């Protein structure tokens, strides 16, 4: 085919697609979803290196325009940068530089489970209250103090008003969401 005309190559290309019975009518979102699941599953089975898998997931985050399904990988990347430069995290308090590979692998496992269970964004967004032991949508509550700033807002449980919340990026919270979804 090296010297064949472009039209002839295109004819053979489409014949090959038909012979292989490939579905080429998938949307970009479907292709990204399939690729993300493939990458995560290969990382879990240790068929590919976790660093490579993580770098691919970061590309997926960008390609999907920061879709909620992949945003955890962006948050991990942000936290790794914060850990390197200020020894703190924004999203994942359990993450350290020492446990990063295991943490990312666990995130891949959670990602696959959530995708296979088709957990809706509203459920994934819930936080866990350590006081009433419920998943909920947090609300903000104004608090006051005798020093500046005198007034400030805090996140509280949407059910009992407690401030003892675990953010939805926490692996324990994600596992609770998965278990609840399996029961329903």
Short mmCIF file of N, CA, C and O in Angstrom, two decimals, residues 46-157:
data_model
loop_
_atom_site.label_atom_id
_atom_site.label_comp_id
_atom_site.label_asym_id
_atom_site.label_seq_id
_atom_site.Cartn_x
_atom_site.Cartn_y
_atom_site.Cartn_z
N UNK A 46 -1.30 -5.27 37.59
CA UNK A 46 0.15 -5.07 37.51
C UNK A 46 0.71 -5.39 36.12
O UNK A 46 1.85 -5.80 35.97
N UNK A 47 -0.12 -5.19 35.10
CA UNK A 47 0.32 -5.37 33.72
C UNK A 47 1.07 -4.13 33.23
O UNK A 47 1.82 -4.21 32.26
N UNK A 48 0.80 -2.99 33.88
CA UNK A 48 1.53 -1.77 33.56
C UNK A 48 1.97 -1.12 34.87
O UNK A 48 1.38 -1.33 35.93
N UNK A 49 3.00 -0.33 34.78
CA UNK A 49 3.58 0.37 35.91
C UNK A 49 2.60 1.41 36.44
O UNK A 49 1.95 2.11 35.67
N UNK A 50 2.50 1.55 37.77
CA UNK A 50 1.56 2.49 38.38
C UNK A 50 1.88 3.94 38.00
O UNK A 50 0.98 4.75 37.82
N UNK A 51 3.16 4.26 37.83
CA UNK A 51 3.53 5.62 37.42
C UNK A 51 3.01 5.94 36.02
O UNK A 51 2.49 7.03 35.78
N UNK A 52 3.14 4.96 35.12
CA UNK A 52 2.62 5.15 33.76
C UNK A 52 1.10 5.27 33.79
O UNK A 52 0.52 6.16 33.14
N UNK A 53 0.45 4.40 34.55
CA UNK A 53 -1.01 4.43 34.64
C UNK A 53 -1.49 5.77 35.18
O UNK A 53 -2.44 6.37 34.66
N UNK A 54 -0.80 6.26 36.22
CA UNK A 54 -1.18 7.55 36.81
C UNK A 54 -0.99 8.68 35.80
O UNK A 54 -1.85 9.57 35.68
N UNK A 55 0.10 8.65 35.05
CA UNK A 55 0.32 9.71 34.05
C UNK A 55 -0.77 9.68 32.97
O UNK A 55 -1.21 10.73 32.50
N UNK A 56 -1.22 8.48 32.62
CA UNK A 56 -2.30 8.37 31.63
C UNK A 56 -3.62 8.89 32.20
O UNK A 56 -4.39 9.55 31.51
N UNK A 57 -3.86 8.61 33.47
CA UNK A 57 -5.09 9.10 34.10
C UNK A 57 -5.08 10.63 34.18
O UNK A 57 -6.12 11.26 34.02
N UNK A 58 -3.92 11.21 34.38
CA UNK A 58 -3.84 12.67 34.39
C UNK A 58 -4.15 13.25 33.01
O UNK A 58 -4.78 14.30 32.90
N UNK A 59 -3.73 12.56 31.96
CA UNK A 59 -4.07 12.99 30.60
C UNK A 59 -5.57 12.87 30.37
O UNK A 59 -6.18 13.71 29.72
N UNK A 60 -6.16 11.82 30.94
CA UNK A 60 -7.61 11.61 30.81
C UNK A 60 -8.36 12.73 31.53
O UNK A 60 -9.37 13.22 31.02
N UNK A 61 -7.87 13.13 32.70
CA UNK A 61 -8.50 14.23 33.44
C UNK A 61 -8.57 15.46 32.54
O UNK A 61 -9.63 16.08 32.40
N UNK A 62 -7.48 15.78 31.91
CA UNK A 62 -7.43 16.95 31.04
C UNK A 62 -8.31 16.76 29.80
O UNK A 62 -9.08 17.65 29.44
N UNK A 63 -8.21 15.60 29.16
CA UNK A 63 -8.98 15.34 27.95
C UNK A 63 -10.48 15.34 28.21
O UNK A 63 -11.28 15.70 27.34
N UNK A 64 -10.87 14.96 29.43
CA UNK A 64 -12.29 14.92 29.78
C UNK A 64 -12.79 16.26 30.33
O UNK A 64 -13.93 16.36 30.78
N UNK A 65 -11.92 17.25 30.29
CA UNK A 65 -12.21 18.58 30.82
C UNK A 65 -12.58 18.52 32.30
O UNK A 65 -13.54 19.11 32.76
N UNK A 66 -11.79 17.74 33.05
CA UNK A 66 -11.90 17.62 34.50
C UNK A 66 -13.25 17.04 34.94
O UNK A 66 -13.85 17.49 35.91
N UNK A 67 -13.65 16.00 34.25
CA UNK A 67 -14.89 15.29 34.57
C UNK A 67 -14.82 14.74 35.99
O UNK A 67 -13.77 14.26 36.43
N UNK A 68 -15.95 14.77 36.70
CA UNK A 68 -16.00 14.32 38.10
C UNK A 68 -15.50 12.88 38.27
O UNK A 68 -14.99 12.52 39.32
N UNK A 69 -15.64 12.05 37.24
CA UNK A 69 -15.24 10.65 37.35
C UNK A 69 -13.73 10.48 37.52
O UNK A 69 -13.28 9.52 38.13
N UNK A 70 -12.97 11.40 36.99
CA UNK A 70 -11.51 11.28 36.99
C UNK A 70 -10.82 12.30 37.89
O UNK A 70 -9.60 12.28 38.02
N UNK A 71 -11.59 13.20 38.49
CA UNK A 71 -11.02 14.33 39.22
C UNK A 71 -10.15 13.90 40.40
O UNK A 71 -9.23 14.62 40.80
N UNK A 72 -10.39 12.72 40.96
CA UNK A 72 -9.58 12.24 42.10
C UNK A 72 -8.11 12.15 41.73
O UNK A 72 -7.24 12.43 42.57
N UNK A 73 -7.82 11.82 40.48
CA UNK A 73 -6.42 11.71 40.05
C UNK A 73 -5.77 13.08 39.97
O UNK A 73 -4.60 13.24 40.30
N UNK A 74 -6.53 14.08 39.55
CA UNK A 74 -6.05 15.46 39.57
C UNK A 74 -5.75 15.89 41.01
O UNK A 74 -4.72 16.50 41.29
N UNK A 75 -6.68 15.57 41.93
CA UNK A 75 -6.51 15.94 43.34
C UNK A 75 -5.26 15.27 43.93
O UNK A 75 -4.52 15.90 44.70
N UNK A 76 -5.04 14.03 43.58
CA UNK A 76 -3.83 13.34 44.06
C UNK A 76 -2.58 14.03 43.54
O UNK A 76 -1.62 14.25 44.28
N UNK A 77 -2.59 14.38 42.26
CA UNK A 77 -1.44 15.07 41.67
C UNK A 77 -1.19 16.41 42.36
O UNK A 77 -0.04 16.75 42.66
N UNK A 78 -2.25 17.15 42.62
CA UNK A 78 -2.11 18.43 43.34
C UNK A 78 -1.51 18.19 44.72
O UNK A 78 -0.59 18.90 45.14
N UNK A 79 -2.03 17.17 45.42
CA UNK A 79 -1.52 16.88 46.77
C UNK A 79 -0.06 16.44 46.74
O UNK A 79 0.71 16.81 47.63
N UNK A 80 0.33 15.68 45.75
CA UNK A 80 1.73 15.27 45.64
C UNK A 80 2.63 16.49 45.46
O UNK A 80 3.71 16.57 46.05
N UNK A 81 2.18 17.44 44.66
CA UNK A 81 2.94 18.68 44.49
C UNK A 81 3.01 19.45 45.80
O UNK A 81 4.07 19.96 46.17
N UNK A 82 1.91 19.54 46.51
CA UNK A 82 1.91 20.23 47.81
C UNK A 82 2.83 19.53 48.80
O UNK A 82 3.54 20.18 49.57
N UNK A 83 2.80 18.20 48.79
CA UNK A 83 3.68 17.45 49.70
C UNK A 83 5.15 17.73 49.41
O UNK A 83 5.95 17.86 50.33
N UNK A 84 5.50 17.81 48.13
CA UNK A 84 6.89 18.05 47.76
C UNK A 84 7.37 19.44 48.18
O UNK A 84 8.52 19.63 48.52
N UNK A 85 6.46 20.43 48.11
CA UNK A 85 6.89 21.81 48.31
C UNK A 85 6.49 22.41 49.66
O UNK A 85 7.14 23.34 50.11
N UNK A 86 5.44 21.88 50.30
CA UNK A 86 5.05 22.47 51.58
C UNK A 86 4.68 21.43 52.64
O UNK A 86 4.21 21.79 53.70
N UNK A 87 4.89 20.16 52.29
CA UNK A 87 4.63 19.06 53.22
C UNK A 87 3.21 19.09 53.78
O UNK A 87 2.99 18.85 54.96
N UNK A 88 2.24 19.41 52.92
CA UNK A 88 0.83 19.42 53.31
C UNK A 88 -0.01 18.94 52.13
O UNK A 88 0.50 18.80 51.02
N UNK A 89 -1.29 18.66 52.38
CA UNK A 89 -2.20 18.25 51.32
C UNK A 89 -3.45 19.13 51.35
O UNK A 89 -3.77 19.73 52.37
N UNK A 90 -4.15 19.15 50.24
CA UNK A 90 -5.41 19.88 50.15
C UNK A 90 -6.60 18.94 50.22
O UNK A 90 -7.61 19.27 50.83
N UNK A 91 -6.50 17.78 49.59
CA UNK A 91 -7.65 16.90 49.42
C UNK A 91 -7.53 15.57 50.18
O UNK A 91 -8.52 15.09 50.71
N UNK A 92 -6.38 14.96 50.14
CA UNK A 92 -6.21 13.60 50.66
C UNK A 92 -5.27 13.59 51.85
O UNK A 92 -4.06 13.45 51.69
N UNK A 93 -5.83 13.70 53.03
CA UNK A 93 -5.01 13.80 54.24
C UNK A 93 -4.21 12.52 54.50
O UNK A 93 -3.18 12.57 55.16
N UNK A 94 -4.67 11.38 53.97
CA UNK A 94 -3.97 10.11 54.19
C UNK A 94 -2.76 9.93 53.27
O UNK A 94 -1.95 9.03 53.46
N UNK A 95 -2.65 10.76 52.24
CA UNK A 95 -1.59 10.64 51.24
C UNK A 95 -0.26 11.17 51.78
O UNK A 95 -0.21 12.25 52.37
N UNK A 96 0.80 10.39 51.55
CA UNK A 96 2.16 10.84 51.86
C UNK A 96 3.02 10.52 50.64
O UNK A 96 2.61 9.74 49.77
N UNK A 97 4.21 11.07 50.60
CA UNK A 97 5.12 10.73 49.50
C UNK A 97 5.53 9.26 49.57
O UNK A 97 5.73 8.62 48.54
N UNK A 98 5.60 8.74 50.78
CA UNK A 98 6.02 7.35 50.97
C UNK A 98 4.94 6.35 50.53
O UNK A 98 5.26 5.27 50.04
N UNK A 99 3.67 6.69 50.72
CA UNK A 99 2.60 5.73 50.38
C UNK A 99 1.91 6.07 49.06
O UNK A 99 0.87 5.51 48.74
N UNK A 100 2.48 6.98 48.29
CA UNK A 100 1.79 7.48 47.09
C UNK A 100 1.45 6.38 46.07
O UNK A 100 0.36 6.38 45.52
N UNK A 101 2.36 5.46 45.83
CA UNK A 101 2.07 4.41 44.84
C UNK A 101 0.92 3.51 45.29
O UNK A 101 0.03 3.19 44.50
N UNK A 102 0.92 3.14 46.56
CA UNK A 102 -0.16 2.31 47.10
C UNK A 102 -1.48 3.09 47.10
O UNK A 102 -2.53 2.55 46.81
N UNK A 103 -1.38 4.37 47.43
CA UNK A 103 -2.56 5.23 47.46
C UNK A 103 -3.18 5.35 46.07
O UNK A 103 -4.40 5.25 45.90
N UNK A 104 -2.34 5.57 45.07
CA UNK A 104 -2.82 5.68 43.69
C UNK A 104 -3.42 4.36 43.23
O UNK A 104 -4.48 4.34 42.58
N UNK A 105 -2.79 3.26 43.56
CA UNK A 105 -3.33 1.94 43.20
C UNK A 105 -4.70 1.73 43.84
O UNK A 105 -5.63 1.26 43.18
N UNK A 106 -4.84 2.11 45.10
CA UNK A 106 -6.14 2.00 45.77
C UNK A 106 -7.18 2.87 45.09
O UNK A 106 -8.33 2.49 44.93
N UNK A 107 -6.77 4.07 44.66
CA UNK A 107 -7.68 4.95 43.94
C UNK A 107 -8.12 4.33 42.62
O UNK A 107 -9.28 4.46 42.21
N UNK A 108 -7.21 3.63 41.95
CA UNK A 108 -7.55 2.93 40.71
C UNK A 108 -8.60 1.85 40.99
O UNK A 108 -9.58 1.71 40.24
N UNK A 109 -8.44 1.10 42.07
CA UNK A 109 -9.40 0.06 42.43
C UNK A 109 -10.77 0.67 42.72
O UNK A 109 -11.80 0.16 42.26
N UNK A 110 -10.78 1.74 43.48
CA UNK A 110 -12.04 2.42 43.80
C UNK A 110 -12.69 2.96 42.53
O UNK A 110 -13.89 2.84 42.33
N UNK A 111 -11.88 3.55 41.66
CA UNK A 111 -12.39 4.09 40.40
C UNK A 111 -13.10 3.00 39.60
O UNK A 111 -14.23 3.19 39.13
N UNK A 112 -12.46 1.84 39.46
CA UNK A 112 -13.05 0.74 38.69
C UNK A 112 -14.37 0.28 39.33
O UNK A 112 -15.37 0.10 38.65
N UNK A 113 -14.37 0.12 40.65
CA UNK A 113 -15.59 -0.31 41.33
C UNK A 113 -16.73 0.68 41.14
O UNK A 113 -17.86 0.30 40.87
N UNK A 114 -16.43 1.97 41.30
CA UNK A 114 -17.47 2.99 41.14
C UNK A 114 -18.01 3.04 39.71
O UNK A 114 -19.21 3.20 39.50
N UNK A 115 -17.12 2.87 38.76
CA UNK A 115 -17.56 2.88 37.36
C UNK A 115 -18.40 1.64 37.05
O UNK A 115 -19.42 1.74 36.37
N UNK A 116 -17.98 0.49 37.54
CA UNK A 116 -18.74 -0.74 37.27
C UNK A 116 -20.09 -0.73 37.96
O UNK A 116 -21.05 -1.31 37.45
N UNK A 117 -20.20 -0.06 39.11
CA UNK A 117 -21.47 0.06 39.81
C UNK A 117 -22.30 1.22 39.27
O UNK A 117 -23.45 1.39 39.65
N UNK A 118 -21.71 2.02 38.40
CA UNK A 118 -22.37 3.18 37.80
C UNK A 118 -22.94 4.11 38.87
O UNK A 118 -24.12 4.46 38.84
N UNK A 119 -22.10 4.49 39.81
CA UNK A 119 -22.52 5.36 40.91
C UNK A 119 -22.66 6.79 40.39
O UNK A 119 -21.75 7.34 39.79
N UNK A 120 -23.82 7.37 40.64
CA UNK A 120 -24.14 8.70 40.14
C UNK A 120 -23.31 9.79 40.84
O UNK A 120 -22.89 9.62 41.98
N UNK A 121 -23.11 10.92 40.16
CA UNK A 121 -22.32 12.01 40.73
C UNK A 121 -22.86 12.51 42.07
O UNK A 121 -22.10 12.86 42.96
N UNK A 122 -24.18 12.52 42.21
CA UNK A 122 -24.78 12.99 43.46
C UNK A 122 -24.36 12.11 44.64
O UNK A 122 -24.17 12.61 45.75
N UNK A 123 -24.24 10.82 44.40
CA UNK A 123 -23.81 9.91 45.46
C UNK A 123 -22.32 10.04 45.74
O UNK A 123 -21.88 9.99 46.88
N UNK A 124 -21.54 10.21 44.69
CA UNK A 124 -20.09 10.36 44.84
C UNK A 124 -19.72 11.63 45.59
O UNK A 124 -18.65 11.73 46.17
N UNK A 125 -20.59 12.63 45.55
CA UNK A 125 -20.31 13.93 46.16
C UNK A 125 -20.60 13.96 47.66
O UNK A 125 -20.28 14.94 48.32
N UNK A 126 -21.18 12.91 48.19
CA UNK A 126 -21.55 12.92 49.61
C UNK A 126 -20.35 12.79 50.53
O UNK A 126 -19.36 12.15 50.19
N UNK A 127 -20.46 13.41 51.68
CA UNK A 127 -19.45 13.35 52.73
C UNK A 127 -19.97 12.43 53.82
O UNK A 127 -21.15 12.12 53.88
N UNK A 128 -19.08 12.02 54.71
CA UNK A 128 -19.46 11.12 55.79
C UNK A 128 -19.36 11.84 57.13
O UNK A 128 -18.33 12.44 57.45
N UNK A 129 -20.43 11.77 57.90
CA UNK A 129 -20.45 12.38 59.23
C UNK A 129 -20.03 11.34 60.26
O UNK A 129 -20.64 10.28 60.36
N UNK A 130 -18.99 11.65 61.01
CA UNK A 130 -18.51 10.73 62.04
C UNK A 130 -19.39 10.74 63.28
O UNK A 130 -19.31 9.84 64.11
N UNK A 131 -20.25 11.73 63.41
CA UNK A 131 -21.14 11.80 64.57
C UNK A 131 -22.40 10.95 64.36
O UNK A 131 -22.70 10.06 65.14
N UNK A 132 -23.14 11.23 63.27
CA UNK A 132 -24.39 10.47 63.04
C UNK A 132 -24.18 9.27 62.12
O UNK A 132 -25.14 8.52 61.87
N UNK A 133 -22.96 9.07 61.64
CA UNK A 133 -22.59 7.90 60.81
C UNK A 133 -23.42 7.80 59.52
O UNK A 133 -23.78 6.72 59.09
N UNK A 134 -23.69 8.94 58.91
CA UNK A 134 -24.46 8.96 57.67
C UNK A 134 -23.69 9.66 56.56
O UNK A 134 -22.90 10.57 56.82
N UNK A 135 -23.97 9.23 55.33
CA UNK A 135 -23.51 9.97 54.15
C UNK A 135 -24.49 11.12 53.96
O UNK A 135 -25.70 10.94 54.14
N UNK A 136 -23.97 12.30 53.62
CA UNK A 136 -24.86 13.44 53.47
C UNK A 136 -24.22 14.50 52.60
O UNK A 136 -23.04 14.44 52.29
N UNK A 137 -25.04 15.47 52.24
CA UNK A 137 -24.56 16.65 51.55
C UNK A 137 -24.29 17.71 52.61
O UNK A 137 -25.22 18.16 53.28
N UNK A 138 -23.04 18.11 52.77
CA UNK A 138 -22.72 19.08 53.83
C UNK A 138 -23.29 20.46 53.53
O UNK A 138 -23.56 20.79 52.37
N UNK A 139 -23.45 21.23 54.58
CA UNK A 139 -23.89 22.61 54.44
C UNK A 139 -22.89 23.49 55.18
O UNK A 139 -22.15 23.01 56.02
N UNK A 140 -22.88 24.76 54.85
CA UNK A 140 -21.99 25.68 55.57
C UNK A 140 -22.78 26.34 56.69
O UNK A 140 -23.97 26.59 56.57
N UNK A 141 -22.06 26.59 57.77
CA UNK A 141 -22.65 27.23 58.94
C UNK A 141 -21.70 28.35 59.36
O UNK A 141 -20.49 28.16 59.37
N UNK A 142 -22.25 29.49 59.67
CA UNK A 142 -21.43 30.62 60.13
C UNK A 142 -21.11 30.45 61.60
O UNK A 142 -21.97 30.10 62.40
N UNK A 143 -19.85 30.72 61.93
CA UNK A 143 -19.40 30.69 63.32
C UNK A 143 -18.78 32.03 63.65
O UNK A 143 -18.33 32.75 62.76
N UNK A 144 -18.73 32.31 64.95
CA UNK A 144 -18.18 33.59 65.40
C UNK A 144 -17.11 33.34 66.45
O UNK A 144 -17.14 32.35 67.17
N UNK A 145 -16.14 34.27 66.51
CA UNK A 145 -15.08 34.19 67.51
C UNK A 145 -14.67 35.61 67.91
O UNK A 145 -15.05 36.57 67.26
N UNK A 146 -13.88 35.74 68.98
CA UNK A 146 -13.49 37.04 69.49
C UNK A 146 -12.21 37.60 68.87
O UNK A 146 -11.65 38.56 69.36
N UNK A 147 -11.71 36.97 67.83
CA UNK A 147 -10.54 37.48 67.12
C UNK A 147 -10.86 37.52 65.63
O UNK A 147 -11.85 36.96 65.18
N UNK A 148 -10.03 38.20 64.88
CA UNK A 148 -10.26 38.30 63.43
C UNK A 148 -9.90 37.00 62.76
O UNK A 148 -8.92 36.39 63.13
N UNK A 149 -10.59 36.55 61.80
CA UNK A 149 -11.88 37.06 61.37
C UNK A 149 -12.96 36.70 62.39
O UNK A 149 -13.01 35.59 62.89
N UNK A 150 -13.82 37.65 62.68
CA UNK A 150 -14.85 37.42 63.70
C UNK A 150 -15.90 36.42 63.23
O UNK A 150 -16.42 35.65 64.02
N UNK A 151 -16.16 36.45 61.96
CA UNK A 151 -17.17 35.54 61.39
C UNK A 151 -16.48 34.68 60.34
O UNK A 151 -15.73 35.19 59.51
N UNK A 152 -16.73 33.37 60.38
CA UNK A 152 -16.17 32.46 59.38
C UNK A 152 -17.14 31.31 59.14
O UNK A 152 -18.02 31.05 59.97
N UNK A 153 -17.00 30.64 58.03
CA UNK A 153 -17.91 29.54 57.68
C UNK A 153 -17.20 28.20 57.85
O UNK A 153 -15.99 28.09 57.61
N UNK A 154 -17.95 27.21 58.28
CA UNK A 154 -17.44 25.84 58.42
C UNK A 154 -18.42 24.89 57.75
O UNK A 154 -19.62 25.17 57.66
N UNK A 155 -17.90 23.75 57.28
CA UNK A 155 -18.75 22.71 56.72
C UNK A 155 -19.34 21.91 57.88
O UNK A 155 -18.64 21.55 58.81
N UNK A 156 -20.62 21.62 57.78
CA UNK A 156 -21.28 20.81 58.80
C UNK A 156 -22.15 19.75 58.14
O UNK A 156 -22.52 19.88 56.97
N UNK A 157 -22.49 18.73 58.91
CA UNK A 157 -23.34 17.65 58.43
C UNK A 157 -24.71 18.22 58.07
O UNK A 157 -25.29 18.99 58.84
#
